[in-house]
Amino acid sequence: MTVLLRNTFKAWIDRAPGALPRLVMIGDVRVPTDGWQARLTKRSPQGINPKILILDVSAQQPGGDAQDAITTIPLRYEESPPQDEYGQVMIATGKGEIVVRIGGHH
C-alpha cells in the first residue's frame, strides 16, 4: 500500500529564461517493502475543472521476495508547456488524495 507523504508535495511553474514554461510536481510516497516502483501519470480524462491537474500515483509491488523495510520513493511529474493555466494539482491513489497549490518559482 502506498502512502502519500503530504508535506513533501510541491508544484510550481518553472519560467526559466529562454525555455518554455514547465509545470513541475514533486513529492514522496512511502511503501511497506523495498523493490516497489512508483510514478505519477496524468489522469485521462481529466476532471471537470480544467484549472486542477489530476495525477494518479501508479505503484507496482515487487515480484518475489522483498525485505520488510519501509521505503520512500521520490516522484516527479513535468509538463512543458503546461496544457492549461492550472492553479492546483490533485494527486490521487486508490486510498486517498491530496491537493497542492501551484506556486511560483522554485
PDB file of N, CA and C in Angstrom:
ATOM      1  N   MET A   1       0.836  -1.181   0.000  1.00  0.00           N
ATOM      2  CA  MET A   1       0.000   0.000   0.000  1.00  0.00           C
ATOM      3  C   MET A   1       0.883   1.248   0.000  1.00  0.00           C
ATOM      4  N   THR A   2       0.567   2.176  -0.878  1.00  0.00           N
ATOM      5  CA  THR A   2       1.333   3.413  -0.935  1.00  0.00           C
ATOM      6  C   THR A   2       0.680   4.473  -0.053  1.00  0.00           C
ATOM      7  N   VAL A   3       1.509   5.263   0.604  1.00  0.00           N
ATOM      8  CA  VAL A   3       1.038   6.355   1.450  1.00  0.00           C
ATOM      9  C   VAL A   3       1.644   7.647   0.918  1.00  0.00           C
ATOM     10  N   LEU A   4       0.788   8.624   0.630  1.00  0.00           N
ATOM     11  CA  LEU A   4       1.274   9.927   0.186  1.00  0.00           C
ATOM     12  C   LEU A   4       1.850  10.677   1.374  1.00  0.00           C
ATOM     13  N   LEU A   5       3.071  11.143   1.271  1.00  0.00           N
ATOM     14  CA  LEU A   5       3.685  11.943   2.334  1.00  0.00           C
ATOM     15  C   LEU A   5       3.337  13.405   2.046  1.00  0.00           C
ATOM     16  N   ARG A   6       2.209  13.813   2.610  1.00  0.00           N
ATOM     17  CA  ARG A   6       1.548  15.085   2.292  1.00  0.00           C
ATOM     18  C   ARG A   6       2.491  16.287   2.260  1.00  0.00           C
ATOM     19  N   ASN A   7       3.363  16.418   3.245  1.00  0.00           N
ATOM     20  CA  ASN A   7       4.199  17.614   3.347  1.00  0.00           C
ATOM     21  C   ASN A   7       5.330  17.655   2.324  1.00  0.00           C
ATOM     22  N   THR A   8       5.521  16.595   1.555  1.00  0.00           N
ATOM     23  CA  THR A   8       6.611  16.578   0.582  1.00  0.00           C
ATOM     24  C   THR A   8       6.165  17.053  -0.801  1.00  0.00           C
ATOM     25  N   PHE A   9       4.865  17.178  -1.024  1.00  0.00           N
ATOM     26  CA  PHE A   9       4.373  17.516  -2.357  1.00  0.00           C
ATOM     27  C   PHE A   9       4.404  19.021  -2.600  1.00  0.00           C
ATOM     28  N   LYS A  10       5.027  19.392  -3.724  1.00  0.00           N
ATOM     29  CA  LYS A  10       5.127  20.793  -4.118  1.00  0.00           C
ATOM     30  C   LYS A  10       4.948  20.867  -5.631  1.00  0.00           C
ATOM     31  N   ALA A  11       4.368  21.968  -6.092  1.00  0.00           N
ATOM     32  CA  ALA A  11       4.190  22.180  -7.526  1.00  0.00           C
ATOM     33  C   ALA A  11       4.511  23.631  -7.844  1.00  0.00           C
ATOM     34  N   TRP A  12       5.153  23.850  -8.983  1.00  0.00           N
ATOM     35  CA  TRP A  12       5.458  25.206  -9.400  1.00  0.00           C
ATOM     36  C   TRP A  12       5.595  25.254 -10.916  1.00  0.00           C
ATOM     37  N   ILE A  13       5.539  26.471 -11.436  1.00  0.00           N
ATOM     38  CA  ILE A  13       5.781  26.694 -12.855  1.00  0.00           C
ATOM     39  C   ILE A  13       7.203  27.241 -12.982  1.00  0.00           C
ATOM     40  N   ASP A  14       8.031  26.517 -13.699  1.00  0.00           N
ATOM     41  CA  ASP A  14       9.410  26.936 -13.948  1.00  0.00           C
ATOM     42  C   ASP A  14       9.388  27.815 -15.193  1.00  0.00           C
ATOM     43  N   ARG A  15       9.704  29.081 -15.013  1.00  0.00           N
ATOM     44  CA  ARG A  15       9.707  30.026 -16.129  1.00  0.00           C
ATOM     45  C   ARG A  15      11.134  30.499 -16.405  1.00  0.00           C
ATOM     46  N   ALA A  16      12.027  29.555 -16.568  1.00  0.00           N
ATOM     47  CA  ALA A  16      13.433  29.883 -16.829  1.00  0.00           C
ATOM     48  C   ALA A  16      13.546  30.641 -18.150  1.00  0.00           C
ATOM     49  N   PRO A  17      14.379  31.695 -18.180  1.00  0.00           N
ATOM     50  CA  PRO A  17      14.555  32.449 -19.423  1.00  0.00           C
ATOM     51  C   PRO A  17      15.061  31.548 -20.552  1.00  0.00           C
ATOM     52  N   GLY A  18      14.527  31.771 -21.731  1.00  0.00           N
ATOM     53  CA  GLY A  18      14.977  31.027 -22.902  1.00  0.00           C
ATOM     54  C   GLY A  18      14.376  29.642 -23.045  1.00  0.00           C
ATOM     55  N   ALA A  19      13.434  29.279 -22.172  1.00  0.00           N
ATOM     56  CA  ALA A  19      12.803  27.949 -22.260  1.00  0.00           C
ATOM     57  C   ALA A  19      11.291  28.107 -22.133  1.00  0.00           C
ATOM     58  N   LEU A  20      10.576  27.125 -22.617  1.00  0.00           N
ATOM     59  CA  LEU A  20       9.122  27.130 -22.450  1.00  0.00           C
ATOM     60  C   LEU A  20       8.778  26.977 -20.972  1.00  0.00           C
ATOM     61  N   PRO A  21       7.667  27.577 -20.513  1.00  0.00           N
ATOM     62  CA  PRO A  21       7.242  27.342 -19.127  1.00  0.00           C
ATOM     63  C   PRO A  21       7.033  25.849 -18.904  1.00  0.00           C
ATOM     64  N   ARG A  22       7.324  25.407 -17.690  1.00  0.00           N
ATOM     65  CA  ARG A  22       7.245  23.979 -17.385  1.00  0.00           C
ATOM     66  C   ARG A  22       6.621  23.812 -16.008  1.00  0.00           C
ATOM     67  N   LEU A  23       5.564  23.021 -15.945  1.00  0.00           N
ATOM     68  CA  LEU A  23       4.968  22.661 -14.662  1.00  0.00           C
ATOM     69  C   LEU A  23       5.791  21.524 -14.068  1.00  0.00           C
ATOM     70  N   VAL A  24       6.190  21.690 -12.805  1.00  0.00           N
ATOM     71  CA  VAL A  24       6.955  20.650 -12.116  1.00  0.00           C
ATOM     72  C   VAL A  24       6.203  20.277 -10.844  1.00  0.00           C
ATOM     73  N   MET A  25       6.037  18.992 -10.623  1.00  0.00           N
ATOM     74  CA  MET A  25       5.360  18.467  -9.432  1.00  0.00           C
ATOM     75  C   MET A  25       6.269  17.427  -8.819  1.00  0.00           C
ATOM     76  N   ILE A  26       6.590  17.583  -7.522  1.00  0.00           N
ATOM     77  CA  ILE A  26       7.413  16.586  -6.837  1.00  0.00           C
ATOM     78  C   ILE A  26       6.735  16.182  -5.533  1.00  0.00           C
ATOM     79  N   GLY A  27       7.089  15.027  -5.042  1.00  0.00           N
ATOM     80  CA  GLY A  27       6.573  14.550  -3.765  1.00  0.00           C
ATOM     81  C   GLY A  27       7.041  13.129  -3.528  1.00  0.00           C
ATOM     82  N   ASP A  28       6.786  12.637  -2.340  1.00  0.00           N
ATOM     83  CA  ASP A  28       7.241  11.296  -1.967  1.00  0.00           C
ATOM     84  C   ASP A  28       6.064  10.419  -1.555  1.00  0.00           C
ATOM     85  N   VAL A  29       6.209   9.126  -1.829  1.00  0.00           N
ATOM     86  CA  VAL A  29       5.279   8.125  -1.307  1.00  0.00           C
ATOM     87  C   VAL A  29       6.066   7.132  -0.472  1.00  0.00           C
ATOM     88  N   ARG A  30       5.404   6.550   0.500  1.00  0.00           N
ATOM     89  CA  ARG A  30       6.017   5.535   1.353  1.00  0.00           C
ATOM     90  C   ARG A  30       5.365   4.199   1.023  1.00  0.00           C
ATOM     91  N   VAL A  31       6.211   3.174   0.910  1.00  0.00           N
ATOM     92  CA  VAL A  31       5.738   1.820   0.609  1.00  0.00           C
ATOM     93  C   VAL A  31       6.275   0.863   1.672  1.00  0.00           C
ATOM     94  N   PRO A  32       5.619  -0.305   1.866  1.00  0.00           N
ATOM     95  CA  PRO A  32       5.951  -1.174   3.001  1.00  0.00           C
ATOM     96  C   PRO A  32       7.211  -2.027   2.843  1.00  0.00           C
ATOM     97  N   THR A  33       7.689  -2.222   1.613  1.00  0.00           N
ATOM     98  CA  THR A  33       8.873  -3.049   1.407  1.00  0.00           C
ATOM     99  C   THR A  33       9.755  -2.407   0.346  1.00  0.00           C
ATOM    100  N   ASP A  34      10.971  -2.913   0.217  1.00  0.00           N
ATOM    101  CA  ASP A  34      11.807  -2.402  -0.862  1.00  0.00           C
ATOM    102  C   ASP A  34      11.390  -3.041  -2.185  1.00  0.00           C
ATOM    103  N   GLY A  35      11.901  -2.533  -3.279  1.00  0.00           N
ATOM    104  CA  GLY A  35      11.634  -3.116  -4.588  1.00  0.00           C
ATOM    105  C   GLY A  35      10.423  -2.548  -5.314  1.00  0.00           C
ATOM    106  N   TRP A  36       9.664  -1.666  -4.680  1.00  0.00           N
ATOM    107  CA  TRP A  36       8.499  -1.067  -5.344  1.00  0.00           C
ATOM    108  C   TRP A  36       8.952  -0.093  -6.417  1.00  0.00           C
ATOM    109  N   GLN A  37       8.077   0.114  -7.387  1.00  0.00           N
ATOM    110  CA  GLN A  37       8.258   1.176  -8.371  1.00  0.00           C
ATOM    111  C   GLN A  37       6.996   2.020  -8.344  1.00  0.00           C
ATOM    112  N   ALA A  38       7.159   3.343  -8.423  1.00  0.00           N
ATOM    113  CA  ALA A  38       6.007   4.237  -8.413  1.00  0.00           C
ATOM    114  C   ALA A  38       6.272   5.418  -9.324  1.00  0.00           C
ATOM    115  N   ARG A  39       5.193   5.934  -9.924  1.00  0.00           N
ATOM    116  CA  ARG A  39       5.336   7.113 -10.768  1.00  0.00           C
ATOM    117  C   ARG A  39       4.016   7.873 -10.806  1.00  0.00           C
ATOM    118  N   LEU A  40       4.105   9.123 -11.230  1.00  0.00           N
ATOM    119  CA  LEU A  40       2.922   9.966 -11.399  1.00  0.00           C
ATOM    120  C   LEU A  40       2.531   9.953 -12.871  1.00  0.00           C
ATOM    121  N   THR A  41       1.245   9.735 -13.132  1.00  0.00           N
ATOM    122  CA  THR A  41       0.751   9.773 -14.505  1.00  0.00           C
ATOM    123  C   THR A  41      -0.463  10.691 -14.568  1.00  0.00           C
ATOM    124  N   LYS A  42      -0.584  11.399 -15.670  1.00  0.00           N
ATOM    125  CA  LYS A  42      -1.706  12.317 -15.865  1.00  0.00           C
ATOM    126  C   LYS A  42      -2.971  11.506 -16.104  1.00  0.00           C
ATOM    127  N   ARG A  43      -4.025  11.830 -15.351  1.00  0.00           N
ATOM    128  CA  ARG A  43      -5.285  11.108 -15.500  1.00  0.00           C
ATOM    129  C   ARG A  43      -5.940  11.475 -16.827  1.00  0.00           C
ATOM    130  N   SER A  44      -6.499  10.475 -17.456  1.00  0.00           N
ATOM    131  CA  SER A  44      -7.212  10.693 -18.707  1.00  0.00           C
ATOM    132  C   SER A  44      -8.519   9.918 -18.661  1.00  0.00           C
ATOM    133  N   PRO A  45      -9.651  10.581 -18.770  1.00  0.00           N
ATOM    134  CA  PRO A  45      -9.777  12.028 -18.943  1.00  0.00           C
ATOM    135  C   PRO A  45      -9.566  12.759 -17.617  1.00  0.00           C
ATOM    136  N   GLN A  46      -9.242  14.055 -17.736  1.00  0.00           N
ATOM    137  CA  GLN A  46      -9.101  14.915 -16.569  1.00  0.00           C
ATOM    138  C   GLN A  46     -10.490  15.175 -15.991  1.00  0.00           C
ATOM    139  N   GLY A  47     -10.547  15.839 -14.844  1.00  0.00           N
ATOM    140  CA  GLY A  47     -11.822  16.145 -14.204  1.00  0.00           C
ATOM    141  C   GLY A  47     -12.559  17.277 -14.904  1.00  0.00           C
ATOM    142  N   ILE A  48     -13.633  17.722 -14.295  1.00  0.00           N
ATOM    143  CA  ILE A  48     -14.465  18.745 -14.925  1.00  0.00           C
ATOM    144  C   ILE A  48     -13.887  20.150 -14.787  1.00  0.00           C
ATOM    145  N   ASN A  49     -12.967  20.370 -13.834  1.00  0.00           N
ATOM    146  CA  ASN A  49     -12.366  21.685 -13.641  1.00  0.00           C
ATOM    147  C   ASN A  49     -11.008  21.718 -14.336  1.00  0.00           C
ATOM    148  N   PRO A  50     -10.884  22.463 -15.453  1.00  0.00           N
ATOM    149  CA  PRO A  50      -9.620  22.467 -16.193  1.00  0.00           C
ATOM    150  C   PRO A  50      -8.465  23.129 -15.438  1.00  0.00           C
ATOM    151  N   LYS A  51      -8.754  23.830 -14.346  1.00  0.00           N
ATOM    152  CA  LYS A  51      -7.697  24.503 -13.579  1.00  0.00           C
ATOM    153  C   LYS A  51      -7.049  23.571 -12.555  1.00  0.00           C
ATOM    154  N   ILE A  52      -7.571  22.362 -12.417  1.00  0.00           N
ATOM    155  CA  ILE A  52      -6.999  21.374 -11.495  1.00  0.00           C
ATOM    156  C   ILE A  52      -6.460  20.202 -12.312  1.00  0.00           C
ATOM    157  N   LEU A  53      -5.142  20.047 -12.283  1.00  0.00           N
ATOM    158  CA  LEU A  53      -4.500  18.916 -12.942  1.00  0.00           C
ATOM    159  C   LEU A  53      -4.613  17.707 -12.015  1.00  0.00           C
ATOM    160  N   ILE A  54      -5.046  16.580 -12.557  1.00  0.00           N
ATOM    161  CA  ILE A  54      -5.175  15.363 -11.751  1.00  0.00           C
ATOM    162  C   ILE A  54      -4.084  14.379 -12.162  1.00  0.00           C
ATOM    163  N   LEU A  55      -3.281  13.985 -11.163  1.00  0.00           N
ATOM    164  CA  LEU A  55      -2.225  12.993 -11.374  1.00  0.00           C
ATOM    165  C   LEU A  55      -2.514  11.773 -10.509  1.00  0.00           C
ATOM    166  N   ASP A  56      -2.359  10.609 -11.086  1.00  0.00           N
ATOM    167  CA  ASP A  56      -2.532   9.364 -10.348  1.00  0.00           C
ATOM    168  C   ASP A  56      -1.167   8.784 -10.006  1.00  0.00           C
ATOM    169  N   VAL A  57      -1.064   8.237  -8.797  1.00  0.00           N
ATOM    170  CA  VAL A  57       0.132   7.506  -8.411  1.00  0.00           C
ATOM    171  C   VAL A  57      -0.079   6.056  -8.827  1.00  0.00           C
ATOM    172  N   SER A  58       0.767   5.581  -9.717  1.00  0.00           N
ATOM    173  CA  SER A  58       0.702   4.164 -10.060  1.00  0.00           C
ATOM    174  C   SER A  58       1.913   3.492  -9.446  1.00  0.00           C
ATOM    175  N   ALA A  59       1.659   2.442  -8.674  1.00  0.00           N
ATOM    176  CA  ALA A  59       2.736   1.754  -7.960  1.00  0.00           C
ATOM    177  C   ALA A  59       2.645   0.259  -8.226  1.00  0.00           C
ATOM    178  N   GLN A  60       3.811  -0.353  -8.427  1.00  0.00           N
ATOM    179  CA  GLN A  60       3.886  -1.798  -8.632  1.00  0.00           C
ATOM    180  C   GLN A  60       4.668  -2.427  -7.496  1.00  0.00           C
ATOM    181  N   GLN A  61       4.057  -3.445  -6.917  1.00  0.00           N
ATOM    182  CA  GLN A  61       4.740  -4.231  -5.887  1.00  0.00           C
ATOM    183  C   GLN A  61       5.849  -5.044  -6.542  1.00  0.00           C
ATOM    184  N   PRO A  62       6.896  -5.321  -5.785  1.00  0.00           N
ATOM    185  CA  PRO A  62       7.952  -6.165  -6.351  1.00  0.00           C
ATOM    186  C   PRO A  62       7.471  -7.595  -6.519  1.00  0.00           C
ATOM    187  N   GLY A  63       7.966  -8.256  -7.543  1.00  0.00           N
ATOM    188  CA  GLY A  63       7.680  -9.673  -7.701  1.00  0.00           C
ATOM    189  C   GLY A  63       8.659 -10.468  -6.835  1.00  0.00           C
ATOM    190  N   GLY A  64       8.225 -11.567  -6.298  1.00  0.00           N
ATOM    191  CA  GLY A  64       9.127 -12.383  -5.482  1.00  0.00           C
ATOM    192  C   GLY A  64       9.285 -11.828  -4.084  1.00  0.00           C
ATOM    193  N   ASP A  65      10.410 -12.162  -3.465  1.00  0.00           N
ATOM    194  CA  ASP A  65      10.648 -11.739  -2.087  1.00  0.00           C
ATOM    195  C   ASP A  65      11.128 -10.293  -2.029  1.00  0.00           C
ATOM    196  N   ALA A  66      10.680  -9.591  -1.006  1.00  0.00           N
ATOM    197  CA  ALA A  66      11.141  -8.228  -0.758  1.00  0.00           C
ATOM    198  C   ALA A  66      11.342  -8.079   0.742  1.00  0.00           C
ATOM    199  N   GLN A  67      12.328  -7.296   1.104  1.00  0.00           N
ATOM    200  CA  GLN A  67      12.585  -7.085   2.523  1.00  0.00           C
ATOM    201  C   GLN A  67      11.547  -6.130   3.100  1.00  0.00           C
ATOM    202  N   ASP A  68      11.094  -6.456   4.313  1.00  0.00           N
ATOM    203  CA  ASP A  68      10.182  -5.561   5.010  1.00  0.00           C
ATOM    204  C   ASP A  68      10.973  -4.363   5.510  1.00  0.00           C
ATOM    205  N   ALA A  69      11.028  -3.361   4.699  1.00  0.00           N
ATOM    206  CA  ALA A  69      11.748  -2.137   5.054  1.00  0.00           C
ATOM    207  C   ALA A  69      10.951  -0.988   4.473  1.00  0.00           C
ATOM    208  N   ILE A  70      10.333  -0.199   5.336  1.00  0.00           N
ATOM    209  CA  ILE A  70       9.551   0.926   4.843  1.00  0.00           C
ATOM    210  C   ILE A  70      10.461   1.788   3.984  1.00  0.00           C
ATOM    211  N   THR A  71      10.015   2.046   2.763  1.00  0.00           N
ATOM    212  CA  THR A  71      10.835   2.723   1.773  1.00  0.00           C
ATOM    213  C   THR A  71      10.105   3.959   1.266  1.00  0.00           C
ATOM    214  N   THR A  72      10.851   5.044   1.062  1.00  0.00           N
ATOM    215  CA  THR A  72      10.286   6.264   0.493  1.00  0.00           C
ATOM    216  C   THR A  72      10.739   6.380  -0.957  1.00  0.00           C
ATOM    217  N   ILE A  73       9.784   6.626  -1.840  1.00  0.00           N
ATOM    218  CA  ILE A  73      10.081   6.747  -3.268  1.00  0.00           C
ATOM    219  C   ILE A  73       9.779   8.181  -3.704  1.00  0.00           C
ATOM    220  N   PRO A  74      10.780   8.888  -4.273  1.00  0.00           N
ATOM    221  CA  PRO A  74      10.519  10.235  -4.775  1.00  0.00           C
ATOM    222  C   PRO A  74       9.782  10.169  -6.114  1.00  0.00           C
ATOM    223  N   LEU A  75       8.814  11.059  -6.279  1.00  0.00           N
ATOM    224  CA  LEU A  75       8.040  11.134  -7.511  1.00  0.00           C
ATOM    225  C   LEU A  75       8.279  12.485  -8.159  1.00  0.00           C
ATOM    226  N   ARG A  76       8.184  12.523  -9.484  1.00  0.00           N
ATOM    227  CA  ARG A  76       8.316  13.783 -10.214  1.00  0.00           C
ATOM    228  C   ARG A  76       7.461  13.706 -11.471  1.00  0.00           C
ATOM    229  N   TYR A  77       6.784  14.804 -11.766  1.00  0.00           N
ATOM    230  CA  TYR A  77       5.991  14.917 -12.997  1.00  0.00           C
ATOM    231  C   TYR A  77       6.307  16.269 -13.602  1.00  0.00           C
ATOM    232  N   GLU A  78       6.503  16.296 -14.920  1.00  0.00           N
ATOM    233  CA  GLU A  78       6.739  17.560 -15.614  1.00  0.00           C
ATOM    234  C   GLU A  78       5.843  17.634 -16.836  1.00  0.00           C
ATOM    235  N   GLU A  79       5.385  18.847 -17.126  1.00  0.00           N
ATOM    236  CA  GLU A  79       4.564  19.085 -18.305  1.00  0.00           C
ATOM    237  C   GLU A  79       5.033  20.398 -18.912  1.00  0.00           C
ATOM    238  N   SER A  80       5.539  20.336 -20.156  1.00  0.00           N
ATOM    239  CA  SER A  80       6.074  21.525 -20.792  1.00  0.00           C
ATOM    240  C   SER A  80       5.614  21.592 -22.241  1.00  0.00           C
ATOM    241  N   PRO A  81       4.927  22.691 -22.585  1.00  0.00           N
ATOM    242  CA  PRO A  81       4.393  23.700 -21.670  1.00  0.00           C
ATOM    243  C   PRO A  81       3.152  23.163 -20.979  1.00  0.00           C
ATOM    244  N   PRO A  82       2.747  23.746 -19.840  1.00  0.00           N
ATOM    245  CA  PRO A  82       1.521  23.291 -19.183  1.00  0.00           C
ATOM    246  C   PRO A  82       0.342  23.369 -20.152  1.00  0.00           C
ATOM    247  N   GLN A  83      -0.520  22.370 -20.107  1.00  0.00           N
ATOM    248  CA  GLN A  83      -1.645  22.303 -21.033  1.00  0.00           C
ATOM    249  C   GLN A  83      -2.758  23.299 -20.701  1.00  0.00           C
ATOM    250  N   ASP A  84      -2.727  23.860 -19.500  1.00  0.00           N
ATOM    251  CA  ASP A  84      -3.733  24.829 -19.085  1.00  0.00           C
ATOM    252  C   ASP A  84      -3.110  25.728 -18.026  1.00  0.00           C
ATOM    253  N   GLU A  85      -3.815  26.758 -17.622  1.00  0.00           N
ATOM    254  CA  GLU A  85      -3.357  27.632 -16.535  1.00  0.00           C
ATOM    255  C   GLU A  85      -3.784  27.008 -15.207  1.00  0.00           C
ATOM    256  N   TYR A  86      -3.138  25.911 -14.863  1.00  0.00           N
ATOM    257  CA  TYR A  86      -3.505  25.203 -13.644  1.00  0.00           C
ATOM    258  C   TYR A  86      -3.259  26.066 -12.422  1.00  0.00           C
ATOM    259  N   GLY A  87      -4.141  25.939 -11.430  1.00  0.00           N
ATOM    260  CA  GLY A  87      -3.954  26.594 -10.151  1.00  0.00           C
ATOM    261  C   GLY A  87      -3.630  25.585  -9.061  1.00  0.00           C
ATOM    262  N   GLN A  88      -4.035  24.326  -9.299  1.00  0.00           N
ATOM    263  CA  GLN A  88      -3.840  23.270  -8.312  1.00  0.00           C
ATOM    264  C   GLN A  88      -3.541  21.959  -9.018  1.00  0.00           C
ATOM    265  N   VAL A  89      -2.907  21.066  -8.253  1.00  0.00           N
ATOM    266  CA  VAL A  89      -2.686  19.693  -8.711  1.00  0.00           C
ATOM    267  C   VAL A  89      -3.271  18.767  -7.661  1.00  0.00           C
ATOM    268  N   MET A  90      -4.066  17.787  -8.099  1.00  0.00           N
ATOM    269  CA  MET A  90      -4.584  16.764  -7.196  1.00  0.00           C
ATOM    270  C   MET A  90      -3.816  15.484  -7.465  1.00  0.00           C
ATOM    271  N   ILE A  91      -3.267  14.908  -6.404  1.00  0.00           N
ATOM    272  CA  ILE A  91      -2.536  13.652  -6.503  1.00  0.00           C
ATOM    273  C   ILE A  91      -3.409  12.583  -5.863  1.00  0.00           C
ATOM    274  N   ALA A  92      -3.678  11.512  -6.606  1.00  0.00           N
ATOM    275  CA  ALA A  92      -4.625  10.507  -6.128  1.00  0.00           C
ATOM    276  C   ALA A  92      -4.007   9.117  -6.123  1.00  0.00           C
ATOM    277  N   THR A  93      -4.360   8.366  -5.079  1.00  0.00           N
ATOM    278  CA  THR A  93      -4.081   6.930  -5.043  1.00  0.00           C
ATOM    279  C   THR A  93      -5.436   6.263  -4.869  1.00  0.00           C
ATOM    280  N   GLY A  94      -5.456   4.960  -4.860  1.00  0.00           N
ATOM    281  CA  GLY A  94      -6.709   4.263  -4.626  1.00  0.00           C
ATOM    282  C   GLY A  94      -7.250   4.494  -3.224  1.00  0.00           C
ATOM    283  N   LYS A  95      -6.404   4.989  -2.322  1.00  0.00           N
ATOM    284  CA  LYS A  95      -6.781   5.139  -0.909  1.00  0.00           C
ATOM    285  C   LYS A  95      -7.031   6.578  -0.479  1.00  0.00           C
ATOM    286  N   GLY A  96      -6.749   7.535  -1.333  1.00  0.00           N
ATOM    287  CA  GLY A  96      -6.946   8.918  -0.926  1.00  0.00           C
ATOM    288  C   GLY A  96      -6.328   9.878  -1.915  1.00  0.00           C
ATOM    289  N   GLU A  97      -6.398  11.156  -1.574  1.00  0.00           N
ATOM    290  CA  GLU A  97      -5.872  12.170  -2.464  1.00  0.00           C
ATOM    291  C   GLU A  97      -5.449  13.386  -1.664  1.00  0.00           C
ATOM    292  N   ILE A  98      -4.578  14.178  -2.260  1.00  0.00           N
ATOM    293  CA  ILE A  98      -4.215  15.466  -1.682  1.00  0.00           C
ATOM    294  C   ILE A  98      -4.244  16.493  -2.806  1.00  0.00           C
ATOM    295  N   VAL A  99      -4.433  17.741  -2.433  1.00  0.00           N
ATOM    296  CA  VAL A  99      -4.443  18.829  -3.401  1.00  0.00           C
ATOM    297  C   VAL A  99      -3.341  19.803  -3.020  1.00  0.00           C
ATOM    298  N   VAL A 100      -2.556  20.202  -4.021  1.00  0.00           N
ATOM    299  CA  VAL A 100      -1.428  21.105  -3.812  1.00  0.00           C
ATOM    300  C   VAL A 100      -1.638  22.333  -4.687  1.00  0.00           C
ATOM    301  N   ARG A 101      -1.452  23.508  -4.086  1.00  0.00           N
ATOM    302  CA  ARG A 101      -1.496  24.760  -4.879  1.00  0.00           C
ATOM    303  C   ARG A 101      -0.195  24.898  -5.649  1.00  0.00           C
ATOM    304  N   ILE A 102      -0.291  25.424  -6.855  1.00  0.00           N
ATOM    305  CA  ILE A 102       0.884  25.642  -7.671  1.00  0.00           C
ATOM    306  C   ILE A 102       1.482  26.994  -7.273  1.00  0.00           C
ATOM    307  N   GLY A 103       2.749  26.963  -6.883  1.00  0.00           N
ATOM    308  CA  GLY A 103       3.453  28.169  -6.502  1.00  0.00           C
ATOM    309  C   GLY A 103       4.169  28.795  -7.678  1.00  0.00           C
ATOM    310  N   GLY A 104       4.961  29.819  -7.398  1.00  0.00           N
ATOM    311  CA  GLY A 104       5.729  30.499  -8.432  1.00  0.00           C
ATOM    312  C   GLY A 104       7.043  29.781  -8.672  1.00  0.00           C
ATOM    313  N   HIS A 105       8.098  30.556  -8.748  1.00  0.00           N
ATOM    314  CA  HIS A 105       9.430  29.974  -8.977  1.00  0.00           C
ATOM    315  C   HIS A 105       9.814  29.075  -7.807  1.00  0.00           C
ATOM    316  N   HIS A 106      10.623  28.099  -8.103  1.00  0.00           N
ATOM    317  CA  HIS A 106      11.108  27.202  -7.051  1.00  0.00           C
ATOM    318  C   HIS A 106      12.588  27.375  -6.884  1.00  0.00           C
TER     319      HIS A 106
END
